[in-house]
């Protein structure tokens, strides 16, 4: 359900920024924006790091030993240092010296040299002239290419390449940690002496012109911490192998390792505007920003076009407009506002800062909550360990507190946490009879402890989709609707995903109402088909032994554009090689397996863009998660690529034509 959200901001229409980087600073002592960006990128790549106190200390100097380590890491050779350990190349760098392996490797690779008297001076300050020389050698430049005069020729070439932006031009100046970050960051954007992009040394592959939308997204199977990216007119999700939170919202180059995991992100210098929407029309935002109807728009994990959603954007918290190198608007990313007004939480008081007498923040249900001034007095009466109930304002801050009490909370269970239906995430040691991915009722059973139970109860009332009522009870504006297939894990759906006018009571597994008597939570049983993962089914078997007895179970997995799932044990029948779907339980079993309906020889003219296709005179919507399959190459592709490849298609759909059918796979013929 796409409902308009009320903005609590009074400065509607304000342009928040014209910028190429606006990520959250990971190191609070780095105030310069350029240095902050450099440190953020290099930290994500594992080249630089801060202290144990979370600071970077940009004004501190670096030693020659420390810069050797940075140089080795910056060329992607951190995995080679062990081969250079425990050797003595310089009299003042013993084999047991902490940096011996880095110094030795850098020397063997021709990046550094000693003083000529057999010493290296590992604790001497590294100068700008020495550092720029190392960086030019990383780029493959030789003395013949640079010039015979040191450090003058090296400084001149370094300045020409942009390596000294923000760095002292005095070659004898002791390089600071902040200047080192700027120099190494400039290195990443260079081509080496042969014309190859230097950044290729630090990745197995890369995705250019990518927008890093979220570094802590949730995948379709409920996995937390996934990286969400917009690139090549599609949304993609990747497993992270680096910390990227501070670069969220940037546009640039996504770096991947051999396993396809994200190892870093290199922002580019393109422009983006972040706006609070005041007025949105069919072709303009806030009267000043022209937008084409075909401009891609990302809202959460949904990719659509401006023409299909502009009327909903005015209610969003903010909009970010991304422009490419040519200055053309490439993407609009919408941030929906989450409001916690009216949310009431009960639990055990876990912590307070700076103290319980005048708390600025408190911890409840594993969540750190800011405290408004109006709540300080009531909170001061409680101690850590007390059971309390608090009310929140629209921003999620505590506005009042009372002793005891018990509120009913619902959410989706994860590993050591519950994603509550109110939008917050409760964390703690979980006990109870439910598994990850189940919709649960949750209570606080002690300090740092959560008690959960799987929801149950059913309904005697039908759901009217058009009237948005359960029986005669209206749905709340912020109702959360979930779906499962039998005993599978749940997935969240929108009301508009439901293709039928009415959902029968028998297909409603659970509902709950809020303090106003409105339906706030719904759990449906296989109404839309969205609880399944769709693709090409592979059926196999797995033989195991226990207590001297062997037994064989049927297994099933699904292959699609996101990869191949694990093999799940199932008691369901399945057709090997068929297009179908599986729904998996929290116990890791395929509790439901379906074979998709099939319609072949569907022509291009039957499609309404990528929104729907007409099959036998029936308009069938195409799922936002639908997969494309090239039958000639036997490879998974995007829907657009499939449409462009062939004139006719085989369309695979869930449900029943004319009732609730939805396209899940589009295969070329």
XYZ file of C-alpha atoms in Angstrom:
669
model
C 0.000 0.000 0.000
C 1.491 3.297 -1.089
C -0.002 5.813 1.288
C 0.996 9.430 1.575
C 3.150 10.139 4.622
C 2.784 13.380 6.537
C 5.970 15.397 6.647
C 6.709 16.951 9.991
C 9.172 19.389 8.487
C 8.292 23.053 8.328
C 11.026 23.910 5.839
C 9.377 22.089 2.951
C 11.009 22.777 -0.362
C 14.423 23.483 1.113
C 17.350 22.314 -0.998
C 19.531 20.407 1.450
C 22.595 20.115 -0.705
C 24.387 20.354 -4.027
C 27.137 17.865 -3.536
C 29.123 14.925 -4.761
C 29.453 13.370 -1.329
C 27.229 13.649 1.699
C 27.891 10.478 3.628
C 28.021 10.234 7.385
C 31.499 10.852 8.767
C 32.968 7.742 10.393
C 35.771 9.689 12.082
C 34.485 12.621 14.159
C 37.846 14.413 14.279
C 38.027 14.811 10.483
C 36.331 18.135 9.743
C 37.567 18.849 6.211
C 35.076 17.439 3.684
C 37.685 16.349 1.122
C 39.775 14.607 3.761
C 36.684 12.978 5.261
C 35.751 11.522 1.874
C 39.282 10.277 1.262
C 39.493 8.628 4.679
C 36.028 7.096 4.258
C 36.890 5.506 0.907
C 40.325 4.295 1.993
C 38.943 2.943 5.258
C 36.331 0.961 3.350
C 39.103 -0.537 1.220
C 41.093 -1.465 4.324
C 43.987 0.850 3.448
C 43.747 3.252 6.396
C 42.225 2.901 9.837
C 41.624 5.021 12.891
C 42.458 4.608 16.522
C 40.629 2.475 19.056
C 38.779 5.602 20.194
C 37.184 6.051 16.764
C 39.294 9.055 15.736
C 41.572 9.300 12.703
C 44.021 11.997 13.924
C 44.466 13.698 10.531
C 47.081 16.182 11.794
C 49.444 13.549 13.160
C 52.572 12.752 11.170
C 53.460 9.436 9.555
C 56.696 7.514 9.743
C 58.437 5.927 6.773
C 57.447 2.505 8.125
C 53.805 3.475 8.407
C 53.730 4.842 4.866
C 55.290 1.624 3.558
C 52.340 -0.258 4.996
C 49.884 2.163 3.383
C 51.641 1.805 0.026
C 51.544 -1.997 0.104
C 47.866 -1.987 1.040
C 47.116 0.642 -1.612
C 48.502 -1.624 -4.341
C 46.404 -4.543 -3.118
C 49.359 -6.617 -1.952
C 48.392 -6.960 1.684
C 48.070 -10.718 1.167
C 51.711 -10.972 0.069
C 53.455 -9.499 3.090
C 53.848 -12.816 4.901
C 56.371 -13.901 2.278
C 58.586 -10.956 3.163
C 58.501 -11.409 6.933
C 61.391 -12.312 9.225
C 64.077 -11.086 6.829
C 66.550 -8.290 7.465
C 67.227 -5.971 4.525
C 68.204 -2.964 6.644
C 70.273 -2.884 9.797
C 67.668 -0.812 11.640
C 64.691 -2.992 10.607
C 64.985 -6.355 12.330
C 62.936 -9.318 11.202
C 60.757 -8.906 14.278
C 59.968 -5.233 13.595
C 56.209 -4.728 13.261
C 56.597 -3.255 9.756
C 59.443 -5.455 8.518
C 57.278 -7.411 6.089
C 55.782 -4.219 4.624
C 59.153 -2.457 4.324
C 60.794 -5.522 2.795
C 58.003 -6.042 0.248
C 57.931 -2.354 -0.687
C 61.698 -2.426 -1.160
C 61.609 -5.628 -3.242
C 58.960 -4.084 -5.489
C 61.030 -0.959 -6.021
C 58.662 1.368 -4.207
C 61.135 2.497 -1.525
C 64.835 2.402 -0.809
C 67.083 2.978 2.161
C 69.487 5.792 2.919
C 72.474 4.171 1.214
C 74.260 3.338 4.447
C 72.336 0.138 5.071
C 69.627 1.804 7.121
C 66.007 2.628 6.314
C 64.959 5.011 9.074
C 61.606 3.352 9.819
C 60.730 5.857 12.535
C 61.771 8.947 10.583
C 58.946 11.188 9.374
C 57.977 10.503 5.771
C 58.183 13.669 3.693
C 55.866 14.815 0.923
C 58.667 14.308 -1.607
C 59.241 10.731 -0.458
C 55.522 9.946 -0.413
C 54.779 11.312 -3.887
C 57.748 9.325 -5.204
C 56.271 6.108 -3.813
C 52.855 6.909 -5.284
C 54.341 7.597 -8.733
C 56.169 4.262 -8.529
C 52.848 2.603 -7.663
C 51.584 4.066 -10.935
C 54.498 2.455 -12.758
C 56.503 5.587 -13.545
C 60.249 5.120 -13.918
C 63.033 7.621 -13.414
C 63.380 7.905 -17.200
C 59.715 8.918 -17.433
C 59.728 11.294 -14.466
C 63.105 12.989 -14.829
C 66.546 12.891 -13.222
C 66.055 15.553 -10.584
C 64.684 14.435 -7.223
C 62.470 15.608 -5.671
C 61.726 18.444 -8.120
C 60.671 16.286 -11.096
C 58.583 13.996 -8.889
C 56.815 16.913 -7.242
C 56.106 18.471 -10.649
C 54.565 15.286 -12.070
C 52.657 14.673 -8.845
C 51.131 18.136 -9.061
C 50.346 17.668 -12.758
C 48.444 14.438 -11.991
C 46.536 15.991 -9.092
C 48.252 13.921 -6.406
C 49.044 17.012 -4.330
C 45.542 18.479 -4.053
C 45.220 19.518 -0.403
C 48.831 18.498 0.289
C 51.791 20.750 1.070
C 53.953 21.594 -1.975
C 57.065 21.615 0.221
C 58.874 18.323 -0.532
C 60.558 18.388 2.890
C 57.259 18.838 4.761
C 56.449 15.951 7.106
C 53.371 14.287 5.618
C 50.344 14.129 7.919
C 47.807 11.327 8.100
C 45.205 13.586 6.516
C 47.518 14.510 3.633
C 48.408 10.853 3.119
C 44.712 10.034 2.775
C 44.249 12.791 0.174
C 47.273 11.622 -1.821
C 46.267 7.942 -1.792
C 42.661 8.811 -2.608
C 43.877 10.783 -5.630
C 45.906 7.706 -6.593
C 42.749 5.586 -6.837
C 41.331 7.770 -9.577
C 44.473 7.658 -11.744
C 45.430 5.650 -14.798
C 48.858 4.049 -14.463
C 51.751 4.685 -16.826
C 50.327 2.112 -19.287
C 46.848 3.659 -19.332
C 45.177 1.049 -17.109
C 42.815 2.257 -14.369
C 44.759 1.985 -11.116
C 41.637 0.973 -9.186
C 41.606 -2.310 -11.138
C 44.440 -3.474 -8.866
C 42.026 -3.456 -5.929
C 39.107 -5.399 -7.379
C 38.243 -8.403 -9.524
C 35.483 -6.489 -11.302
C 33.696 -3.184 -11.010
C 30.334 -1.577 -11.688
C 30.662 1.964 -12.981
C 28.108 4.767 -12.723
C 26.541 3.047 -9.717
C 24.501 4.758 -7.008
C 25.076 3.324 -3.526
C 21.534 3.495 -2.166
C 21.891 1.526 1.057
C 24.826 -0.176 2.755
C 22.597 -1.930 5.289
C 19.591 -3.091 3.280
C 17.490 -6.198 3.770
C 17.310 -8.767 0.990
C 14.166 -10.543 -0.100
C 14.992 -13.534 2.127
C 15.350 -11.306 5.193
C 19.159 -11.209 5.202
C 20.375 -8.019 6.861
C 23.378 -5.919 5.899
C 23.072 -6.256 2.119
C 24.352 -3.507 -0.193
C 21.667 -2.033 -2.479
C 22.869 -0.388 -5.695
C 21.282 1.256 -8.717
C 23.262 0.756 -11.928
C 22.558 0.050 -15.580
C 18.891 0.983 -15.065
C 18.398 -1.788 -12.512
C 18.487 -2.384 -8.777
C 21.015 -4.939 -7.563
C 21.935 -6.343 -4.170
C 25.398 -7.502 -3.103
C 26.994 -9.142 -0.095
C 29.396 -6.701 1.571
C 33.021 -7.417 2.371
C 33.742 -3.831 3.430
C 32.204 -1.084 5.562
C 30.431 1.401 3.273
C 27.882 3.094 5.531
C 29.574 6.476 5.312
C 29.407 6.446 1.503
C 25.682 5.771 1.258
C 24.053 8.046 -1.289
C 27.189 8.458 -3.401
C 27.442 7.836 -7.145
C 30.595 6.229 -8.505
C 32.303 2.883 -9.047
C 31.387 -0.221 -7.054
C 34.322 -2.577 -6.483
C 33.779 -6.343 -6.292
C 35.989 -9.284 -5.341
C 36.138 -12.631 -7.144
C 33.084 -13.837 -5.213
C 31.042 -10.817 -6.261
C 31.163 -9.254 -2.799
C 31.541 -5.507 -2.408
C 35.074 -4.572 -1.373
C 34.845 -0.818 -1.763
C 33.266 2.169 -3.442
C 34.940 5.036 -5.272
C 32.669 8.103 -5.553
C 32.817 10.224 -8.695
C 32.521 13.995 -8.987
C 29.033 14.125 -10.473
C 26.431 16.371 -8.884
C 23.371 15.498 -6.852
C 20.736 17.633 -5.193
C 18.943 16.589 -2.020
C 15.548 18.261 -1.681
C 12.604 18.344 0.648
C 9.685 18.129 -1.802
C 7.262 21.028 -1.596
C 5.446 20.548 -4.897
C 5.714 17.737 -7.424
C 4.009 17.806 -10.820
C 4.114 15.420 -13.764
C 7.299 17.041 -15.108
C 8.823 19.171 -12.363
C 9.949 19.068 -8.718
C 9.622 22.200 -6.573
C 9.038 24.211 -9.735
C 12.761 24.337 -10.555
C 13.863 20.817 -11.418
C 12.638 19.395 -14.731
C 12.036 15.639 -14.744
C 11.115 13.366 -17.649
C 8.302 10.868 -17.177
C 10.776 8.077 -18.010
C 13.343 9.090 -15.367
C 13.960 6.106 -13.049
C 12.797 6.538 -9.454
C 13.793 4.336 -6.521
C 11.457 4.165 -3.542
C 12.741 1.705 -0.943
C 13.491 -1.486 -2.852
C 11.165 -0.645 -5.741
C 12.303 0.743 -9.101
C 9.707 2.644 -11.085
C 9.518 5.739 -13.299
C 8.686 9.338 -12.485
C 5.585 9.163 -14.660
C 4.240 6.264 -12.620
C 4.802 7.692 -9.150
C 5.214 11.484 -9.220
C 1.895 11.986 -7.410
C 3.218 10.069 -4.369
C 6.575 11.844 -4.113
C 5.365 15.053 -2.489
C 4.715 13.146 0.723
C 8.235 11.702 0.923
C 10.758 12.876 3.493
C 13.308 13.903 0.883
C 14.295 13.368 -2.753
C 17.819 13.028 -4.116
C 18.386 13.905 -7.772
C 21.432 12.279 -9.397
C 22.973 13.782 -12.531
C 25.480 12.074 -14.840
C 28.689 13.518 -16.283
C 26.709 15.162 -19.084
C 24.524 16.996 -16.591
C 21.424 14.945 -17.383
C 19.130 13.762 -14.599
C 19.785 10.040 -14.273
C 17.902 8.960 -11.146
C 15.587 10.183 -8.408
C 15.913 8.395 -5.055
C 13.001 8.945 -2.688
C 13.301 8.571 1.075
C 10.009 7.801 2.763
C 9.483 9.306 6.177
C 9.038 6.890 9.029
C 6.979 8.377 11.809
C 6.937 6.853 15.272
C 4.295 9.172 16.689
C 2.019 7.207 18.987
C 4.432 4.276 19.394
C 4.509 2.933 22.959
C 7.226 0.538 24.136
C 7.463 -1.548 27.302
C 10.606 -3.209 28.536
C 13.394 -3.283 31.071
C 15.518 -0.160 31.464
C 18.926 -1.264 30.166
C 21.134 1.833 30.111
C 21.219 5.636 30.201
C 23.645 8.321 29.064
C 25.150 10.303 30.642
C 23.234 9.065 33.691
C 19.754 8.091 34.889
C 19.169 11.427 36.627
C 19.382 13.550 33.481
C 19.345 11.082 30.592
C 19.927 12.280 27.054
C 19.521 8.755 25.708
C 18.209 5.529 27.181
C 18.400 1.924 26.040
C 15.217 -0.136 25.983
C 14.631 -3.412 24.128
C 18.196 -3.138 22.869
C 17.445 0.218 21.203
C 19.142 3.486 22.049
C 16.439 6.160 22.144
C 16.927 9.900 22.383
C 15.140 11.608 25.269
C 13.182 14.818 24.849
C 13.397 17.355 27.670
C 9.759 16.697 28.550
C 10.605 13.101 29.503
C 13.666 13.737 31.687
C 11.657 14.326 34.847
C 9.593 11.140 34.555
C 12.616 9.042 33.581
C 14.708 10.320 36.501
C 12.506 8.330 38.877
C 13.715 5.013 37.418
C 16.877 2.978 37.668
C 18.512 0.552 35.289
C 16.713 -2.773 35.644
C 13.256 -1.259 36.228
C 10.421 -2.201 33.918
C 9.063 0.916 32.244
C 6.747 2.021 29.447
C 7.684 4.952 27.206
C 5.865 6.917 24.510
C 7.662 8.224 21.421
C 7.233 11.272 19.226
C 7.299 11.245 15.435
C 11.099 11.164 15.343
C 11.335 8.204 17.714
C 12.408 10.178 20.786
C 11.026 9.459 24.266
C 8.476 12.075 25.349
C 7.122 10.396 28.513
C 7.729 7.408 30.773
C 5.758 5.431 33.339
C 6.420 2.502 35.648
C 5.637 -1.053 34.591
C 3.052 -1.678 31.926
C 2.991 -4.113 29.044
C 2.462 -3.224 25.392
C 1.920 -5.764 22.650
C 4.553 -5.571 19.937
C 4.784 -7.520 16.700
C 7.573 -7.967 14.206
C 9.646 -10.266 12.027
C 12.202 -12.339 13.915
C 15.837 -12.203 12.821
C 19.089 -13.335 14.420
C 19.088 -11.772 17.884
C 16.590 -9.111 16.887
C 13.006 -8.413 15.871
C 12.149 -5.898 13.158
C 9.059 -4.371 14.739
C 6.033 -3.371 12.696
C 6.452 0.201 13.961
C 9.756 0.453 12.063
C 12.117 0.052 15.022
C 14.327 -2.976 15.676
C 14.381 -4.612 19.109
C 17.604 -6.437 19.974
C 18.586 -8.885 22.691
C 18.918 -12.526 23.642
C 15.880 -14.178 22.076
C 13.948 -17.070 23.594
C 10.744 -18.677 22.415
C 9.180 -21.039 19.908
C 9.741 -19.238 16.614
C 12.363 -19.119 13.906
C 14.060 -16.425 11.855
C 11.642 -15.013 9.315
C 8.500 -15.729 11.340
C 6.008 -13.021 12.307
C 6.076 -12.955 16.101
C 4.651 -11.331 19.181
C 7.508 -9.961 21.272
C 7.834 -8.912 24.901
C 10.738 -7.893 27.111
C 11.474 -10.697 29.574
C 14.440 -9.079 31.314
C 17.368 -6.764 30.759
C 18.684 -7.601 27.295
C 16.164 -10.415 26.869
C 13.328 -10.807 24.349
C 10.584 -13.415 24.522
C 8.895 -14.257 21.216
C 6.026 -16.452 20.070
C 4.714 -17.053 16.583
C 1.451 -15.206 15.931
C -1.763 -17.186 15.508
C -5.482 -16.662 15.685
C -6.907 -16.366 12.181
C -9.875 -14.193 11.279
C -13.631 -14.556 10.890
C -13.736 -11.412 8.740
C -13.045 -10.935 5.030
C -10.632 -8.281 3.786
C -12.090 -5.817 1.290
C -9.188 -4.589 -0.815
C -11.073 -1.745 -2.460
C -12.681 -0.518 0.774
C -9.507 -1.122 2.798
C -11.433 -2.735 5.615
C -11.368 -6.009 7.507
C -15.056 -6.652 7.878
C -16.181 -3.201 8.967
C -12.880 -2.325 10.664
C -10.743 0.150 8.654
C -7.098 -0.516 7.973
C -4.679 1.908 9.623
C -2.780 4.262 7.335
C 0.461 2.564 8.385
C -0.863 -1.016 8.299
C 1.846 -3.646 7.748
C 0.757 -6.588 5.599
C 2.730 -9.829 5.526
C 2.279 -13.054 3.617
C 3.479 -16.614 3.932
C 2.789 -19.890 2.144
C 1.649 -22.384 4.760
C 4.409 -22.452 7.350
C 7.009 -20.537 5.332
C 8.792 -17.417 6.494
C 6.943 -14.186 5.856
C 7.453 -11.492 3.257
C 5.966 -8.017 3.393
C 3.521 -7.020 0.663
C 1.485 -3.960 -0.299
C -2.293 -3.909 -0.476
C -2.000 -3.155 -4.192
C -0.169 -6.483 -4.692
C -3.458 -8.290 -4.056
C -5.190 -9.002 -7.384
C -8.573 -10.016 -5.993
C -11.243 -7.645 -4.684
C -11.713 -9.674 -1.505
C -9.498 -11.902 0.613
C -11.535 -14.595 2.287
C -11.293 -15.010 6.058
C -9.854 -18.504 5.566
C -6.786 -16.935 3.925
C -6.115 -14.558 6.830
C -3.836 -16.185 9.416
C -3.653 -13.273 11.844
C -4.530 -9.647 12.395
C -3.993 -7.096 15.148
C -5.432 -3.672 15.881
C -3.804 -0.540 17.264
C -4.876 1.661 20.179
C -7.416 3.361 17.904
C -9.058 0.078 16.984
C -7.708 0.142 13.414
C -6.128 -2.908 11.782
C -2.366 -2.404 12.073
C -1.000 -5.866 11.216
C -2.225 -8.495 8.748
C -0.801 -11.933 7.941
C -2.156 -13.591 4.797
C -1.746 -17.160 3.550
C -0.519 -17.311 -0.061
C -2.803 -14.641 -1.471
C -0.363 -12.949 -3.883
C 2.292 -15.627 -4.402
C 5.006 -13.254 -3.221
C 6.194 -15.647 -0.509
C 7.898 -17.814 -3.146
C 11.308 -17.553 -4.768
C 10.820 -18.166 -8.487
C 13.067 -19.556 -11.191
C 14.318 -22.824 -12.634
C 13.735 -25.777 -10.302
C 16.385 -28.428 -9.756
C 15.219 -31.571 -7.990
C 17.674 -33.918 -6.336
C 18.110 -36.125 -3.312
C 20.182 -36.217 -0.159
C 21.086 -39.385 1.722
C 22.002 -39.191 5.389
C 22.624 -41.697 8.165
C 21.587 -41.724 11.803
C 21.841 -44.479 14.431
C 22.907 -46.974 11.796
C 19.953 -46.156 9.575
C 20.237 -44.384 6.232
C 17.460 -42.364 4.685
C 17.019 -40.328 1.537
C 15.155 -37.042 1.236
C 14.058 -35.183 -1.858
C 15.717 -31.785 -2.314
C 14.860 -28.780 -4.433
C 16.670 -25.568 -5.312
C 15.874 -22.546 -7.476
C 18.140 -20.811 -9.969
C 17.404 -17.273 -11.136
C 19.156 -13.995 -11.821
C 20.118 -13.679 -8.156
C 21.989 -17.002 -8.222
C 21.112 -20.483 -7.014
C 19.576 -21.165 -3.629
C 20.806 -23.932 -1.390
C 19.261 -27.373 -1.728
C 16.242 -27.529 0.560
C 14.793 -30.769 1.846
C 11.158 -31.042 0.845
C 8.253 -33.414 1.114
C 6.591 -31.711 -1.839
C 6.572 -33.096 -5.366
C 8.474 -31.026 -7.919
C 9.357 -31.215 -11.608
C 13.065 -31.048 -12.352
C 13.864 -28.346 -14.914
C 10.473 -26.668 -14.631
C 9.918 -22.990 -13.976
C 8.484 -22.799 -10.500
C 8.824 -21.443 -7.008
C 9.670 -22.568 -3.498
C 8.608 -21.198 -0.130
C 11.008 -21.976 2.706
C 10.347 -22.329 6.434
C 12.472 -20.951 9.245
C 13.750 -24.516 9.699
C 15.289 -24.414 6.234
C 12.847 -26.713 4.462
C 10.916 -26.079 1.256
C 7.411 -26.350 2.698
C 5.710 -25.457 -0.567
C 6.759 -25.994 -4.176
C 4.739 -24.747 -7.152
C 5.081 -25.057 -10.909
C 4.303 -21.866 -12.774
C 1.595 -21.585 -15.391
C 2.900 -21.208 -18.926
C 1.810 -19.246 -21.989
C 3.964 -19.433 -25.121
C 4.251 -17.480 -28.362
C 3.437 -14.182 -26.654
C 4.333 -11.335 -29.025
C 5.892 -7.958 -28.303
C 2.576 -6.231 -28.995
C 1.001 -8.003 -26.007
C 3.147 -6.071 -23.526
C 2.281 -2.838 -21.767
C 5.882 -1.759 -21.242
C 7.168 -3.820 -18.291
C 3.993 -3.347 -16.264
C 1.707 -6.022 -17.710
C 1.133 -8.444 -20.585
C -2.094 -9.610 -22.213
C -2.481 -13.405 -22.248
C -5.549 -14.864 -23.923
C -7.335 -11.544 -23.641
C -6.516 -11.244 -19.922
C -4.279 -8.455 -18.611
C -1.687 -9.967 -16.258
C 0.555 -7.689 -14.155
C 4.301 -8.270 -14.208
C 5.883 -8.610 -10.764
C 8.499 -6.032 -9.768
C 10.722 -9.030 -8.979
C 10.053 -10.857 -12.268
C 13.061 -12.574 -13.841
C 14.197 -12.566 -17.478
C 15.652 -15.686 -19.111
C 17.455 -15.986 -22.458
C 16.612 -19.471 -23.721
C 19.347 -19.389 -26.386
C 22.218 -18.572 -24.045
C 20.581 -20.223 -21.014
C 21.421 -17.150 -18.971
C 19.330 -14.991 -16.679
C 18.929 -11.427 -17.900
C 16.887 -8.361 -17.062
C 13.350 -8.050 -18.384
C 14.455 -5.225 -20.670
C 17.249 -7.372 -22.087
C 14.842 -10.241 -22.673
C 12.358 -7.932 -24.418
C 15.108 -6.540 -26.643
C 16.434 -9.975 -27.631
C 13.363 -11.688 -29.053
C 10.049 -11.052 -30.795
C 8.126 -13.799 -28.995
C 8.231 -15.107 -25.451
C 7.106 -17.781 -23.073
C 5.487 -16.160 -20.064
C 5.454 -18.015 -16.735
C 2.946 -16.879 -14.143
C 1.725 -17.728 -10.663
C -1.960 -17.960 -9.786
C -4.886 -18.370 -12.149
C -5.497 -16.371 -15.329
C -8.397 -14.007 -14.918
C -8.245 -14.248 -11.125
C -4.885 -13.559 -9.482
C -2.197 -14.353 -12.061
C 1.130 -12.483 -11.855
C 4.070 -12.833 -14.271
C 7.156 -14.236 -12.542
C 9.478 -15.252 -15.421
C 9.761 -14.018 -19.018
C 11.718 -16.370 -21.301
C 12.792 -15.624 -24.859
C 11.788 -17.992 -27.657
